[in-house]
Amino acid sequence: MTSILFFEQLLNGIQFGTMLFLMSAGLTLIFGVMGLINLAHGSFYMIGAFSAALIASLTGSFWLALLASLSGAAIAGVLIEIIIIRRLYRRDHLDQVLATFALILLLSEAVRWCFGAFPLYLDIPENLNGTFPILDEIIYSKYRLFIIFMGLLIATGLYILITKTRLGVRIRAGQNDRQMISALGVDISKLYTIVFALGASLAGLAGAMIGAIQSVEVGMGEPILILAFVVIVIGGIGSIKGALIGSILVGVTDTIGRIFLPEFLKIFMEPASATSVGSSIGSMIIYILMALILIIKPSGLFGKT
Amino acid sequence: MKKFTTTLAALLIMGSASSFADGHKVKVGMITTLSGGGSGLGIDVRDGFMLAVKGNKNISVITKDDQRKPDIAVQLADKMIQSDKVDVLTGIIWSNLAMAVVPATVNQGKFYLSPNAGPSKLAGKGCHKNYFNVAWQNDNLHEAAGGYANSAGFKNSFILAPNYPAGKDALTGYKRYFKGSLAGEIYTKLGQKDYAAEIAQIRASGADSVFFFLPGGMGIGFMKQFSQSGIKLPVVGPAFSFDQGILKAVGDAALGVKNTSQWSKDIDNAANKKFVKDFQSEYGRLPSLYASQGYDTGKLLISAMSKAKVKDKDKFRDALRKADFSSTRGKFSFDKNHHPIQDIYVREVIKEGEILTNKIVSVGLKDHSNAYVSECKM
């Protein structure tokens, strides 16, 4: 285990974390502002990826595809908010979970109707292919650096949006006291639609960027949705700052854990069983992390107590 | 209304009477993955099977989606056996699901014909007279990959597979035949899509070749990320990451990769030519190896039905064991533990016009059976 490998894995962890952030930022915003548990958030990730694959195959441009993922997921978000989600805000969480779970099934099935069950092709642009030498010996995938860059850009953008703009003031007000802000004459239902579409489009962007290096297929959003929930529970539900720190924490712990745990176990176990035990514990490690954090801070790192 | 009820009752009685009278009818329960990740595999198996039994009035098929979840597969199997009264079950793609369903099914006296999953437990100590695997024992294609690695002169391989029964069988199979040393061995999470961390390890390991078994969407991610990483090592793997369904999604990153398979669309025999042609005209796409396995499963079932009634279990089992059908793979027979003896080929990913597909370059292992025959007491 060299320090170069460690550094590369750290970058991998951060890259994974920034992607998780795009997912969990929307999830936590939607929960914070509207009090809605949205299990269908992973479906927007899928919709973004499929919109991108469709546009990429029609135009051949990756950048147009990214744009399509943002707008495709946002449009879907607006429609779904107006038609279905709007009716759920006053219901209790169990109803929301039930309805948004149904949405997952409906949307997955709809995407399969339109695109078929086989994975679609979406590739990264030529000028981001290959590697970039960060230091003499550390070479790292250009595309993954681009993902980290985009993640940081969006985190900064969200920070400015929430702290410096009028919309941000309303979002924060909505998080604190929903009744008061609507009593003050803010069109609350429009605000909800905007927040929901914003969350959906961030998830869609994540889907397209990740779809380009993984696979664009039906059901791709659900595994990452679970991780996004872990992130917002760790970070404190409703907190964007918590989502950012939680994402990086989960990304780095997961990557470092699943690589170095088997190596660590090899010190006192035979290699074959160390590999197998190590990978088993490695896949549990973020849940262990979550449990530990919740023992110390029951409402998450930045949650309201 | 009363007349309607009596007619209905009469029809029902006639219906059940005829099914008692005609023992040639077989009811098949197909449990396979039709939604979510990995559904491409299940759909191909189903389509291949349905193509084989198309037009056969004595076979009725109930198809259900297991969503790649063992608990759902078990529920479906219970329902099919207890209330639908199927005679034969088939369809399961994933080994962890097969381990959950198959033992209980065959112990209740039903036949199970596996069109895909072939975990080592069911080939060795857990073998059963009512269990037949029409595809392969899980280790087979990986053993051929190990054999190919020797002949290609690889000395130091980095190997990885998901952490589930078939993944363990895969690495065991490769190691059984590969004579070189291992630069590293990793089990990844089942369903994992991002391999940045593993690829970094490969880069640091000093390996001269990479063997991987990552079926379905997992392999798409790996191949794309591997080719972007700039590592120029030769890659070898079983056909599961290079089947027709996913080559399109991998794109040019797969070109030239050697992979091992018991089937290829260019195997030269009449049954295979007919299968490839019929499949294309029926479904408008090229078949994958999964489709060929589903098709062979259907043909095997038909061959046994022509020899014996399914209610006469001993005769029907003997008929299955004879494997008297023309397989898309050419020569095909069952070993003592009801797993195939067949040739395993080395294929290369090529481009035919704009379509990525595979072509056979050599025969990897001839008349290959499996390592667990002696463990099976049957």
XYZ file of C-alpha atoms in Angstrom:
683
model
C 0.000 0.000 0.000
C 1.711 3.084 -1.194
C 0.768 6.657 -0.432
C 0.069 7.175 -4.143
C -2.561 4.469 -4.091
C -4.011 5.933 -0.929
C -4.224 9.386 -2.478
C -5.876 7.992 -5.593
C -8.421 6.158 -3.475
C -9.057 9.333 -1.521
C -9.837 11.120 -4.784
C -12.142 8.258 -5.757
C -13.912 8.632 -2.444
C -14.330 12.374 -2.910
C -15.614 11.867 -6.442
C -18.154 9.325 -5.210
C -19.066 11.752 -2.438
C -19.703 14.700 -4.784
C -22.076 12.534 -6.809
C -23.896 11.485 -3.669
C -24.129 15.156 -2.792
C -26.041 15.963 -5.983
C -28.545 13.268 -5.056
C -28.829 14.038 -1.376
C -28.950 17.845 -1.750
C -32.279 17.585 -3.548
C -33.581 14.943 -1.192
C -32.730 16.932 1.906
C -34.080 20.207 0.430
C -37.374 18.575 -0.424
C -37.630 17.086 3.024
C -36.536 20.265 4.740
C -38.867 22.605 2.901
C -41.918 20.472 2.225
C -41.546 17.794 4.869
C -41.871 15.200 2.119
C -40.121 11.828 2.086
C -39.514 11.291 -1.595
C -38.582 7.687 -2.365
C -38.973 8.425 -6.080
C -35.912 10.668 -6.060
C -33.875 7.855 -7.626
C -36.281 7.827 -10.549
C -35.208 11.361 -11.471
C -31.634 10.105 -11.510
C -32.787 7.495 -14.023
C -34.859 9.977 -16.038
C -31.843 12.297 -16.265
C -29.622 9.500 -17.518
C -32.140 8.314 -20.099
C -32.803 11.864 -21.364
C -29.059 12.313 -21.738
C -28.619 8.997 -23.569
C -31.473 9.874 -25.907
C -30.118 13.312 -26.764
C -26.547 12.001 -27.064
C -27.655 9.375 -29.561
C -29.595 11.973 -31.577
C -27.073 14.804 -31.561
C -23.814 13.127 -30.611
C -23.041 15.905 -28.172
C -22.287 15.118 -24.545
C -22.816 18.713 -23.444
C -26.286 18.900 -24.968
C -26.942 15.578 -23.271
C -26.009 17.049 -19.888
C -28.341 19.947 -20.545
C -31.064 17.489 -21.509
C -30.584 15.569 -18.282
C -31.068 18.743 -16.244
C -34.118 19.901 -18.157
C -35.624 16.429 -18.668
C -35.530 15.675 -14.958
C -36.749 19.185 -14.096
C -39.736 18.896 -16.443
C -40.576 15.485 -15.061
C -40.208 16.957 -11.580
C -42.606 19.814 -12.269
C -45.208 17.514 -13.817
C -45.027 14.945 -11.060
C -45.132 17.622 -8.365
C -48.235 19.235 -9.825
C -50.088 16.027 -10.616
C -49.214 13.846 -7.639
C -46.792 15.117 -5.021
C -48.788 18.260 -4.224
C -51.529 16.111 -2.737
C -49.138 14.481 -0.302
C -47.761 17.402 1.698
C -50.519 17.307 4.282
C -50.551 13.546 4.565
C -48.410 11.702 7.067
C -45.072 10.160 6.174
C -46.436 6.666 5.721
C -48.768 7.836 2.933
C -45.906 9.700 1.296
C -43.677 6.640 1.401
C -46.427 4.515 -0.077
C -47.254 6.961 -2.874
C -43.666 7.720 -3.846
C -42.838 4.017 -3.787
C -45.659 3.502 -6.253
C -44.108 6.273 -8.327
C -40.824 4.338 -8.499
C -42.652 1.342 -9.962
C -44.659 3.458 -12.395
C -41.691 5.463 -13.635
C -39.428 2.420 -14.020
C -42.103 0.641 -15.974
C -42.746 3.721 -18.124
C -39.055 4.087 -18.954
C -38.900 0.393 -19.833
C -41.867 0.835 -22.165
C -40.145 3.673 -23.962
C -36.550 2.435 -24.086
C -36.658 -1.325 -23.541
C -34.997 -3.404 -20.839
C -31.488 -3.347 -22.258
C -28.938 -0.804 -21.083
C -28.406 2.233 -23.299
C -25.144 3.629 -24.540
C -23.834 6.922 -23.200
C -20.171 7.769 -23.390
C -17.980 10.544 -22.109
C -16.759 13.221 -24.539
C -13.452 12.645 -26.323
C -11.660 15.544 -24.617
C -12.407 14.165 -21.152
C -11.258 10.667 -22.043
C -7.951 9.495 -20.621
C -5.959 10.595 -17.633
C -4.472 13.738 -16.183
C -1.197 13.853 -14.257
C -1.900 15.669 -10.992
C 1.581 15.194 -9.592
C 4.513 13.306 -11.064
C 3.262 9.886 -10.150
C -0.414 10.416 -9.564
C -2.400 10.087 -12.737
C -6.151 10.379 -12.459
C -9.067 10.060 -14.820
C -9.931 13.434 -16.385
C -13.619 12.653 -16.348
C -13.614 11.919 -12.625
C -11.829 15.202 -11.983
C -14.552 16.836 -14.042
C -17.194 15.191 -11.840
C -15.483 16.504 -8.691
C -15.276 19.955 -10.268
C -18.959 19.921 -11.236
C -19.939 18.751 -7.762
C -18.011 21.571 -6.117
C -19.413 24.072 -8.605
C -22.957 23.030 -7.797
C -22.297 23.031 -4.064
C -21.044 26.626 -4.371
C -24.002 27.529 -6.555
C -26.433 26.102 -4.035
C -24.664 27.938 -1.219
C -25.045 31.242 -3.057
C -28.631 30.450 -4.006
C -29.636 29.692 -0.454
C -27.732 32.370 1.407
C -27.692 35.272 -1.061
C -30.867 35.243 -3.147
C -34.506 36.007 -2.489
C -35.491 32.486 -3.464
C -32.962 31.245 -0.935
C -34.490 33.392 1.782
C -37.877 31.863 1.016
C -36.501 28.350 1.029
C -34.921 28.934 4.420
C -38.106 30.542 5.678
C -40.062 27.562 4.407
C -37.772 25.250 6.347
C -38.315 27.216 9.542
C -42.002 27.968 9.453
C -44.252 26.995 6.601
C -47.429 28.638 7.882
C -45.755 31.944 8.581
C -44.216 32.286 5.137
C -47.500 31.615 3.386
C -49.246 34.040 5.731
C -46.731 36.660 4.612
C -48.014 36.356 1.066
C -45.409 34.095 -0.538
C -46.909 31.798 -3.151
C -46.015 28.650 -1.291
C -47.199 26.178 -3.892
C -45.003 27.797 -6.552
C -42.074 27.706 -4.159
C -42.689 23.996 -3.562
C -42.768 23.278 -7.292
C -39.504 25.151 -7.794
C -37.743 23.351 -4.948
C -39.000 19.995 -6.162
C -37.865 20.675 -9.731
C -34.486 21.891 -8.482
C -33.980 18.677 -6.513
C -35.112 16.562 -9.464
C -32.790 18.309 -11.905
C -29.765 17.854 -9.638
C -30.566 14.146 -9.417
C -30.978 14.042 -13.199
C -27.599 15.661 -13.724
C -25.998 13.145 -11.389
C -27.658 10.333 -13.329
C -26.297 11.553 -16.647
C -22.772 12.147 -15.385
C -22.597 8.771 -13.672
C -24.487 7.001 -16.456
C -21.692 7.949 -18.839
C -19.141 5.881 -16.932
C -21.470 3.214 -15.598
C -24.594 1.984 -17.306
C -27.849 3.621 -18.234
C -30.520 1.099 -17.307
C -33.909 0.815 -15.668
C -33.676 0.706 -11.889
C -30.280 2.430 -11.781
C -31.504 5.009 -9.253
C -32.580 2.811 -6.374
C -29.175 1.645 -5.083
C -27.918 5.232 -4.997
C -31.152 6.417 -3.384
C -30.446 4.231 -0.367
C -27.004 5.775 -0.032
C -28.499 9.249 -0.390
C -30.819 8.517 2.516
C -27.860 7.346 4.579
C -26.146 10.644 3.721
C -29.013 12.864 4.799
C -29.528 10.908 7.993
C -25.845 11.307 8.821
C -25.786 14.973 7.807
C -28.998 15.889 9.572
C -32.261 15.932 7.650
C -32.930 19.256 5.946
C -29.375 20.581 6.103
C -27.531 21.233 2.837
C -24.251 21.641 4.693
C -24.930 18.318 6.392
C -25.609 16.746 3.002
C -22.271 17.975 1.649
C -20.223 16.793 4.599
C -22.228 13.588 4.914
C -21.706 12.778 1.234
C -17.958 13.230 1.342
C -17.815 11.236 4.587
C -19.843 8.364 3.128
C -17.965 8.442 -0.199
C -14.537 8.357 1.386
C -15.445 5.805 4.075
C -17.012 3.471 1.552
C -14.117 3.621 -0.904
C -11.311 3.463 1.629
C -13.125 0.855 3.699
C -13.819 -1.607 0.945
C -10.255 -1.425 -0.379
C -8.176 -1.279 2.763
C -10.215 -3.470 5.077
C -9.336 -6.720 3.236
C -5.691 -5.622 3.164
C -5.805 -4.860 6.874
C -7.379 -8.221 7.694
C -4.656 -10.017 5.737
C -2.241 -9.116 8.547
C -3.841 -11.698 10.806
C -5.945 -13.910 8.545
C -5.194 -16.067 5.575
C -5.600 -14.122 2.294
C -8.648 -15.948 0.904
C -10.799 -15.521 4.000
C -9.480 -11.990 4.558
C -10.690 -11.061 1.073
C -14.087 -12.539 1.648
C -14.607 -11.281 5.224
C -13.115 -7.904 4.345
C -15.434 -7.346 1.401
C -18.428 -8.378 3.458
C -17.607 -5.916 6.229
C -16.585 -3.361 3.588
C -20.081 -3.282 2.174
C -21.523 -2.706 5.664
C -19.067 -0.039 6.712
C -21.165 3.020 5.875
C -24.080 1.640 7.848
C -21.758 1.084 10.777
C -20.625 4.685 10.353
C -24.233 5.827 10.321
C -25.029 3.880 13.492
C -22.011 5.326 15.292
C -22.886 8.892 14.319
C -26.493 8.431 15.375
C -25.388 7.133 18.770
C -23.381 10.303 19.354
C -25.661 12.760 17.567
C -29.177 11.291 17.256
C -30.372 13.973 14.827
C -27.331 13.831 12.558
C -24.274 16.050 12.343
C -26.100 19.264 11.470
C -29.685 18.365 12.272
C -31.992 20.477 14.351
C -32.428 18.960 17.776
C -77.372 -15.772 -14.713
C -78.047 -19.304 -13.562
C -77.501 -20.615 -17.047
C -74.223 -18.768 -17.193
C -73.043 -20.324 -13.930
C -73.930 -23.815 -15.053
C -72.140 -23.331 -18.343
C -69.141 -22.025 -16.505
C -69.178 -24.962 -14.119
C -69.512 -27.385 -17.011
C -66.619 -25.733 -18.793
C -64.475 -25.903 -15.689
C -65.250 -29.589 -15.206
C -64.470 -30.277 -18.834
C -61.278 -28.305 -18.534
C -60.008 -30.141 -15.496
C -61.160 -33.472 -16.908
C -59.230 -32.964 -20.091
C -56.091 -32.037 -18.220
C -56.402 -35.268 -16.240
C -57.018 -37.248 -19.350
C -54.114 -35.881 -21.299
C -50.907 -36.527 -19.412
C -48.861 -35.183 -22.269
C -49.539 -31.640 -21.206
C -46.849 -29.922 -19.180
C -47.265 -26.817 -17.086
C -44.087 -24.777 -16.808
C -43.443 -22.151 -14.165
C -40.858 -19.637 -15.234
C -39.372 -17.445 -12.505
C -36.923 -14.987 -13.946
C -35.679 -11.414 -13.643
C -37.826 -9.132 -15.783
C -37.529 -5.775 -14.051
C -34.797 -3.648 -12.560
C -31.077 -4.242 -12.931
C -30.222 -7.429 -14.783
C -33.619 -7.699 -16.448
C -31.993 -7.993 -19.896
C -30.753 -11.467 -18.934
C -34.150 -12.697 -17.808
C -35.886 -11.288 -20.844
C -33.439 -13.060 -23.157
C -33.896 -16.384 -21.345
C -37.664 -16.007 -21.476
C -37.688 -15.005 -25.148
C -35.393 -17.887 -26.084
C -37.549 -20.359 -24.171
C -40.809 -19.033 -25.615
C -39.357 -19.224 -29.119
C -38.456 -22.882 -28.584
C -41.921 -23.858 -27.329
C -43.826 -21.582 -29.702
C -46.783 -23.342 -31.263
C -46.515 -26.351 -28.965
C -50.054 -26.800 -27.605
C -49.002 -29.224 -24.878
C -46.887 -26.686 -23.035
C -48.364 -23.865 -21.018
C -46.020 -21.385 -19.399
C -46.629 -19.090 -16.430
C -43.995 -16.364 -16.314
C -43.325 -14.308 -13.187
C -40.786 -11.629 -12.324
C -38.500 -12.283 -9.339
C -37.027 -8.736 -9.352
C -33.651 -10.368 -8.568
C -34.802 -10.817 -4.972
C -34.439 -14.252 -3.324
C -37.462 -13.776 -1.033
C -39.731 -12.950 -3.958
C -38.410 -15.906 -5.962
C -39.209 -18.234 -3.067
C -42.765 -16.862 -2.759
C -43.331 -17.251 -6.498
C -42.052 -20.818 -6.465
C -44.326 -21.731 -3.547
C -47.317 -20.261 -5.304
C -46.526 -21.954 -8.608
C -46.075 -25.339 -6.948
C -49.006 -25.161 -4.550
C -51.738 -23.282 -6.367
C -50.749 -23.329 -10.055
C -49.631 -26.983 -9.832
C -46.774 -26.630 -12.297
C -44.783 -29.719 -13.286
C -41.515 -28.062 -14.219
C -39.831 -24.908 -12.978
C -37.190 -22.956 -14.835
C -35.905 -19.470 -15.539
C -33.763 -18.342 -12.600
C -30.792 -16.226 -13.620
C -28.921 -15.554 -10.379
C -27.183 -18.201 -8.304
C -28.238 -16.760 -4.963
C -31.876 -17.022 -6.079
C -31.316 -20.529 -7.396
C -29.887 -21.586 -4.036
C -33.029 -20.271 -2.366
C -35.524 -21.904 -4.723
C -34.090 -25.068 -6.275
C -33.535 -27.370 -3.246
C -37.109 -26.918 -1.969
C -38.556 -27.301 -5.465
C -36.844 -30.570 -6.333
C -37.520 -31.986 -2.874
C -41.240 -31.507 -3.533
C -40.891 -33.779 -6.550
C -40.925 -31.071 -9.217
C -38.369 -30.872 -12.007
C -36.108 -27.853 -12.212
C -34.347 -27.093 -15.498
C -31.804 -24.329 -14.998
C -31.334 -22.083 -18.041
C -28.555 -20.104 -16.368
C -27.482 -20.305 -12.719
C -25.261 -23.304 -11.951
C -23.881 -22.858 -8.428
C -21.238 -25.392 -7.360
C -23.327 -26.610 -4.410
C -26.050 -27.878 -6.743
C -23.460 -29.639 -8.882
C -21.630 -31.330 -6.020
C -22.987 -32.343 -2.611
C -26.361 -30.706 -3.205
C -27.061 -32.363 -6.556
C -30.520 -33.824 -7.045
C -32.092 -36.263 -9.472
C -34.773 -33.730 -10.446
C -32.347 -30.869 -11.064
C -30.904 -30.410 -14.548
C -28.655 -27.572 -15.631
C -28.915 -26.829 -19.345
C -26.452 -23.923 -19.341
C -23.222 -24.746 -17.521
C -21.808 -25.263 -14.079
C -20.825 -21.754 -12.883
C -17.079 -22.479 -12.962
C -17.023 -23.631 -16.592
C -16.543 -20.457 -18.591
C -14.039 -19.168 -16.047
C -12.054 -22.389 -16.257
C -11.817 -21.851 -19.991
C -10.711 -18.262 -19.362
C -7.958 -19.581 -17.091
C -6.917 -22.016 -19.790
C -6.882 -19.239 -22.361
C -4.756 -17.056 -20.040
C -2.102 -19.800 -19.963
C -2.022 -20.108 -23.714
C -1.832 -16.330 -24.104
C 1.233 -16.363 -21.874
C -0.183 -14.443 -18.914
C 1.858 -14.978 -15.754
C 0.396 -12.623 -13.172
C -3.345 -11.973 -13.202
C -5.485 -9.583 -11.219
C -8.882 -11.180 -10.673
C -12.191 -9.768 -9.454
C -15.827 -10.872 -9.111
C -18.890 -9.907 -7.073
C -19.278 -11.291 -3.577
C -22.016 -13.913 -4.147
C -22.039 -17.661 -4.925
C -21.425 -17.336 -8.671
C -18.643 -14.800 -8.060
C -16.824 -17.209 -5.780
C -17.328 -20.030 -8.286
C -15.899 -17.747 -10.979
C -12.629 -17.028 -9.228
C -12.330 -20.670 -8.149
C -12.837 -21.741 -11.752
C -10.225 -19.360 -13.097
C -7.673 -20.341 -10.463
C -8.291 -24.030 -11.126
C -6.902 -23.725 -14.657
C -4.631 -20.668 -14.508
C -1.030 -21.657 -13.868
C 0.445 -18.205 -13.170
C 0.403 -16.227 -9.958
C -2.195 -13.738 -8.739
C -1.370 -10.060 -8.483
C -4.561 -9.471 -6.539
C -7.969 -10.921 -5.827
C -11.023 -8.803 -5.021
C -14.641 -9.480 -4.254
C -16.822 -6.492 -5.099
C -20.320 -5.693 -3.920
C -23.072 -7.351 -5.960
C -24.646 -4.652 -8.128
C -21.677 -2.300 -7.744
C -21.286 0.031 -10.718
C -18.257 2.121 -9.902
C -14.861 0.466 -10.035
C -12.535 3.445 -9.603
C -11.136 2.001 -6.389
C -10.574 -1.454 -7.878
C -9.006 -0.028 -11.044
C -6.575 1.986 -8.925
C -5.567 -1.243 -7.222
C -5.086 -2.966 -10.564
C -2.834 -0.128 -11.666
C -0.739 -0.419 -8.516
C -0.592 -4.228 -8.506
C 1.876 -4.824 -11.326
C -0.370 -7.431 -12.957
C 0.152 -8.437 -16.588
C -3.521 -9.287 -17.215
C -6.983 -8.810 -15.734
C -9.680 -11.439 -15.353
C -13.103 -10.254 -14.330
C -16.557 -11.728 -13.904
C -19.104 -8.923 -13.644
C -22.370 -9.926 -15.299
C -24.945 -7.466 -16.636
C -24.724 -3.751 -15.898
C -21.778 -4.252 -13.564
C -19.530 -5.227 -16.487
C -20.591 -2.238 -18.599
C -19.348 0.147 -15.939
C -16.136 -1.774 -15.428
C -15.171 -1.984 -19.101
C -15.867 1.693 -19.753
C -14.000 2.865 -16.685
C -11.128 0.480 -17.343
C -10.634 1.748 -20.875
C -10.784 5.365 -19.657
C -8.207 4.694 -16.969
C -5.447 4.364 -19.546
C -4.308 0.988 -18.197
C -3.192 -1.024 -21.201
C -3.456 -4.544 -19.784
C -5.110 -7.385 -21.687
C -8.512 -8.288 -20.289
C -10.165 -11.685 -20.332
C -13.524 -12.676 -18.968
C -16.480 -14.965 -19.426
C -19.076 -14.069 -22.052
C -21.402 -12.551 -19.446
C -19.931 -9.085 -19.800
C -19.792 -9.316 -23.586
C -23.169 -10.734 -24.484
C -25.236 -9.242 -27.250
C -27.511 -7.361 -24.862
C -24.819 -5.209 -23.320
C -22.110 -4.878 -25.998
C -24.008 -1.929 -27.421
C -23.874 -0.167 -24.080
C -20.163 -0.902 -23.543
C -19.305 0.458 -26.966
C -15.843 0.368 -28.528
C -14.214 -0.141 -25.134
C -14.960 -3.848 -25.588
C -13.388 -4.230 -29.049
C -10.810 -6.999 -29.249
C -11.481 -8.395 -25.774
C -11.247 -12.178 -25.517
C -14.110 -13.864 -23.730
C -15.163 -17.458 -23.189
C -18.565 -18.898 -23.983
C -20.284 -22.222 -24.563
C -22.300 -20.592 -27.329
C -21.700 -18.085 -30.083
C -23.882 -16.956 -32.915
C -21.357 -18.294 -35.462
C -21.271 -21.919 -34.220
C -21.765 -23.829 -37.428
C -24.728 -26.179 -37.146
C -28.260 -26.262 -38.511
C -30.019 -25.859 -35.135
C -28.000 -22.757 -34.311
C -28.522 -21.167 -37.730
C -32.261 -21.688 -37.431
C -32.254 -20.316 -33.881
C -30.355 -17.141 -34.785
C -32.579 -16.528 -37.805
C -35.878 -17.236 -35.990
C -34.877 -15.180 -32.981
C -34.017 -12.199 -35.129
C -37.232 -12.336 -37.104
C -39.336 -12.864 -33.958
C -37.793 -10.196 -31.727
C -35.855 -7.926 -34.090
C -32.527 -8.234 -32.299
C -29.548 -10.578 -32.215
C -29.762 -13.358 -29.606
C -27.368 -13.537 -26.652
C -25.976 -16.632 -24.981
C -28.784 -16.331 -22.407
C -31.337 -16.567 -25.212
C -29.602 -19.681 -26.544
C -29.749 -21.238 -23.071
C -33.451 -20.502 -22.767
C -34.003 -21.947 -26.235
C -32.066 -25.133 -25.461
C -34.025 -25.518 -22.215
C -37.267 -25.384 -24.191
C -35.998 -27.866 -26.760
C -34.805 -30.251 -24.036
C -38.236 -30.147 -22.423
C -39.972 -30.890 -25.726
C -37.611 -33.808 -26.408
C -38.415 -35.359 -23.031
C -42.164 -34.822 -23.513
C -42.100 -36.772 -26.735
C -40.685 -39.778 -24.863
C -42.546 -39.809 -21.563
C -45.404 -38.305 -19.628
C -44.358 -35.782 -17.024
C -46.458 -37.525 -14.337
C -44.349 -40.638 -14.823
C -41.410 -39.035 -13.074
C -38.824 -41.799 -13.492
C -39.379 -42.167 -17.214
C -39.519 -38.422 -17.722
C -36.245 -38.009 -15.820
C -34.574 -40.662 -17.960
C -35.819 -38.884 -21.055
C -34.361 -35.591 -19.838
C -31.062 -37.263 -18.997
C -30.706 -38.504 -22.587
C -30.717 -34.867 -23.816
C -31.974 -36.069 -27.170
C -32.407 -32.705 -28.869
C -30.342 -30.746 -31.356
C -28.685 -28.075 -29.262
C -27.647 -24.705 -30.636
C -24.235 -25.624 -29.248
C -23.901 -28.757 -31.388
C -22.662 -31.612 -29.224
C -24.425 -31.655 -25.864
C -24.883 -34.303 -23.199
C -25.390 -34.484 -19.451
C -22.760 -35.736 -17.042
C -23.718 -37.862 -14.030
C -24.594 -34.794 -11.951
C -26.963 -33.481 -14.649
C -24.664 -30.698 -15.810
C -23.584 -30.329 -19.446
C -20.568 -31.828 -21.163
C -19.819 -29.373 -23.949
C -17.152 -27.402 -25.798
C -16.244 -23.985 -24.474
C -15.021 -21.463 -26.998
C -12.773 -18.438 -26.876
C -14.434 -15.509 -28.665
C -13.279 -12.062 -29.605
C -15.398 -8.912 -29.711
C -15.505 -7.587 -33.270
C -17.483 -5.085 -35.284
C -19.819 -6.309 -38.016
C -20.617 -3.122 -39.850
C -21.804 -0.887 -37.018
C -22.858 -3.684 -34.683
C -20.552 -5.035 -32.009
C -20.682 -8.801 -31.729
C -18.518 -11.853 -31.065
C -16.619 -14.273 -33.266
C -15.081 -17.600 -32.271
C -11.283 -17.648 -32.363
C -10.594 -21.087 -30.890
C -11.983 -23.930 -28.828
C -10.899 -23.318 -25.238
C -11.880 -26.593 -23.592
C -13.176 -29.586 -25.497
C -15.948 -31.847 -24.145
C -15.681 -30.082 -20.849
C -17.601 -31.268 -17.794
C -17.194 -29.936 -14.257
C -15.085 -30.474 -11.174
C -17.930 -31.506 -8.895
C -19.121 -34.724 -10.559
C -17.332 -36.948 -8.060
C -18.896 -35.121 -5.086
C -22.394 -35.825 -6.346
C -23.955 -38.960 -4.880
C -26.853 -39.765 -7.149
